[in-house]
PDB file of C-alpha atoms and ligand atoms in Angstrom:
ATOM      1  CA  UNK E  25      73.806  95.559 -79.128  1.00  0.00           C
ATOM      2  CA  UNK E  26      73.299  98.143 -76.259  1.00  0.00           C
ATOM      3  CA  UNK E  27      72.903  96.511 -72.961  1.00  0.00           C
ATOM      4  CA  UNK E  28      73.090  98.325 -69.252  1.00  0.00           C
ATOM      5  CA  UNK E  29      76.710  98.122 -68.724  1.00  0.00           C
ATOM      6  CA  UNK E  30      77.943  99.879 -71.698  1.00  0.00           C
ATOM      7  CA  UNK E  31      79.880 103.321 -70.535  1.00  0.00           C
ATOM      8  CA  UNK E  32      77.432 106.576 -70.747  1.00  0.00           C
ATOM      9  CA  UNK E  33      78.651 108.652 -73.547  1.00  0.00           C
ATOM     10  CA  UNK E  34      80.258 111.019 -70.490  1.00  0.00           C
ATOM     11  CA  UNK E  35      82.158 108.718 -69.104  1.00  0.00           C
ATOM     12  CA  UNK E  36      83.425 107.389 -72.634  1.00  0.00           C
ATOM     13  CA  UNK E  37      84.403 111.366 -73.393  1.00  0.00           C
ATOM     14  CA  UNK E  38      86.124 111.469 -70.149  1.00  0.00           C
ATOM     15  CA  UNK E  39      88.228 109.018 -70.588  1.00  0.00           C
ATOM     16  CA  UNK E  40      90.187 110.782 -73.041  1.00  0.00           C
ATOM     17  CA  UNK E  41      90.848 113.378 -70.231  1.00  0.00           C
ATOM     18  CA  UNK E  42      92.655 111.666 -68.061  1.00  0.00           C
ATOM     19  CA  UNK E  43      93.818 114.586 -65.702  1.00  0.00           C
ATOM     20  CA  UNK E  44      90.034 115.908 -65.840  1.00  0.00           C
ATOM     21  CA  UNK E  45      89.237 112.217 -64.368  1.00  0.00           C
ATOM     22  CA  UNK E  46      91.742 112.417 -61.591  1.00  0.00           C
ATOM     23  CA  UNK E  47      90.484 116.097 -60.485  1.00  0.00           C
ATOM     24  CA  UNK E  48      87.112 114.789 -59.942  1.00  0.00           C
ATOM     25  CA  UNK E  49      87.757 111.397 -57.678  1.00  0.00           C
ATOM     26  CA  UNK E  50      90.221 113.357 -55.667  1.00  0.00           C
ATOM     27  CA  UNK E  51      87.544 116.177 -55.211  1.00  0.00           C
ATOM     28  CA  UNK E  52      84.629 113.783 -55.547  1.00  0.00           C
ATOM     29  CA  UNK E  53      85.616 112.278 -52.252  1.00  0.00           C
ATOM     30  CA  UNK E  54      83.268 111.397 -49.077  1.00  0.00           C
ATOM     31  CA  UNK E  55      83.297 112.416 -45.898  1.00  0.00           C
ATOM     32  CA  UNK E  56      82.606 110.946 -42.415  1.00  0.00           C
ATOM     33  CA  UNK E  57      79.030 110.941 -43.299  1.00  0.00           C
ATOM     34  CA  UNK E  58      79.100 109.758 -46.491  1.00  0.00           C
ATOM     35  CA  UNK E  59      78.107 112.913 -48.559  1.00  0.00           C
ATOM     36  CA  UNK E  60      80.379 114.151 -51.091  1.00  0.00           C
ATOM     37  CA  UNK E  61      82.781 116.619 -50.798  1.00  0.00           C
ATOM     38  CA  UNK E  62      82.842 117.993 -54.269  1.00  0.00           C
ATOM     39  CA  UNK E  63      79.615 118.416 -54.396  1.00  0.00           C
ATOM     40  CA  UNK E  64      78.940 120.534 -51.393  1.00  0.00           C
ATOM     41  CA  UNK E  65      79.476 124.189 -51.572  1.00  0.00           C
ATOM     42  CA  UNK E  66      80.221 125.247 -47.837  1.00  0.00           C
ATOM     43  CA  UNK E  67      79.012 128.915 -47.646  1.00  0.00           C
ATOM     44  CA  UNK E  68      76.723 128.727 -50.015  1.00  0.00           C
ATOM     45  CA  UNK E  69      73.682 126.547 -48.453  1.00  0.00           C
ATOM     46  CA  UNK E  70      73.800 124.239 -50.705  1.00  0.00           C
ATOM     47  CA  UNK E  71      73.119 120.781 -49.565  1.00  0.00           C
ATOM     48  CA  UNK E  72      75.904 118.174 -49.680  1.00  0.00           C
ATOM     49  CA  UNK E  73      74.938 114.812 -52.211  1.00  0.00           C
ATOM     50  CA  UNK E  74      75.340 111.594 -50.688  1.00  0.00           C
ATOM     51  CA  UNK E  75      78.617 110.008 -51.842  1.00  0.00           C
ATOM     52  CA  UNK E  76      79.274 108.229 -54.248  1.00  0.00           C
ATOM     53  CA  UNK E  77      77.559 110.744 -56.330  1.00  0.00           C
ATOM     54  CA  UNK E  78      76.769 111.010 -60.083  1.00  0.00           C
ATOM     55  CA  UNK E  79      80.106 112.642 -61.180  1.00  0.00           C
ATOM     56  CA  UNK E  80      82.360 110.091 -58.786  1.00  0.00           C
ATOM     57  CA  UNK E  81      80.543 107.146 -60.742  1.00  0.00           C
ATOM     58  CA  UNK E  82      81.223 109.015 -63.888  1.00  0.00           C
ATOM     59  CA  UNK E  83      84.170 109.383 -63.067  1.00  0.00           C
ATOM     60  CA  UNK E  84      85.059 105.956 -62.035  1.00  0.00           C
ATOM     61  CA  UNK E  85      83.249 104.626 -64.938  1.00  0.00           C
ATOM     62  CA  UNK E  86      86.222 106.643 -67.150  1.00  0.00           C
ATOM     63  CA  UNK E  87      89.174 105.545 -64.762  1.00  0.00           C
ATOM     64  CA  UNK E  88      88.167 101.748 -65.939  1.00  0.00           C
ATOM     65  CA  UNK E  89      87.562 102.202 -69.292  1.00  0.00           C
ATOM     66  CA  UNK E  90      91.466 104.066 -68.911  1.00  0.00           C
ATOM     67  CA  UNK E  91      92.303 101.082 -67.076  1.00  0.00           C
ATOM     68  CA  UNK E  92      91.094  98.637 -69.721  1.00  0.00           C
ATOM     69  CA  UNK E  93      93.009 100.485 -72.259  1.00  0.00           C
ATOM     70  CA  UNK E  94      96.591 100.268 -71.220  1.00  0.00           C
TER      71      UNK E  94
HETATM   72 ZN1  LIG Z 121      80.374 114.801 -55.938  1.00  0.00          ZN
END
């Protein structure tokens, strides 16, 4: 049975990229004002997310499912 914790399929496929899932919370990072930094593309006009955005919490979401597995 499904419930609202299980893993999005993303996160579950991440998970088996492990270095893929370290690129993004070391670029997925916020700064002083809590937007994230991967997200933003300075030069562009493109407005920064707020941090934690979707592809940190995908992220993370992989990290503990890697976590869980070793
Ligand atoms: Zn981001």
């Amino acid at each position: 049975m499904r419930d609202a914790t299980e893993p999005s399929p993303v996160a579950v496929q991440l998970a088996r990229m492990p270095r893929v899932v370290e690129t993004l919370l070391a670029q997925h990072v916020p700064d002083a004002g809590s937007r994230c930094r991967g997200c933003g593309l300075p030069g562009t006009g493109s407005a920064y997310l707020r941090w934690p955005c979707s592809l940190w919490l995908i992220a993370d979401t992989a990290r503990r499912l890697l976590a869980s597995r070793n």
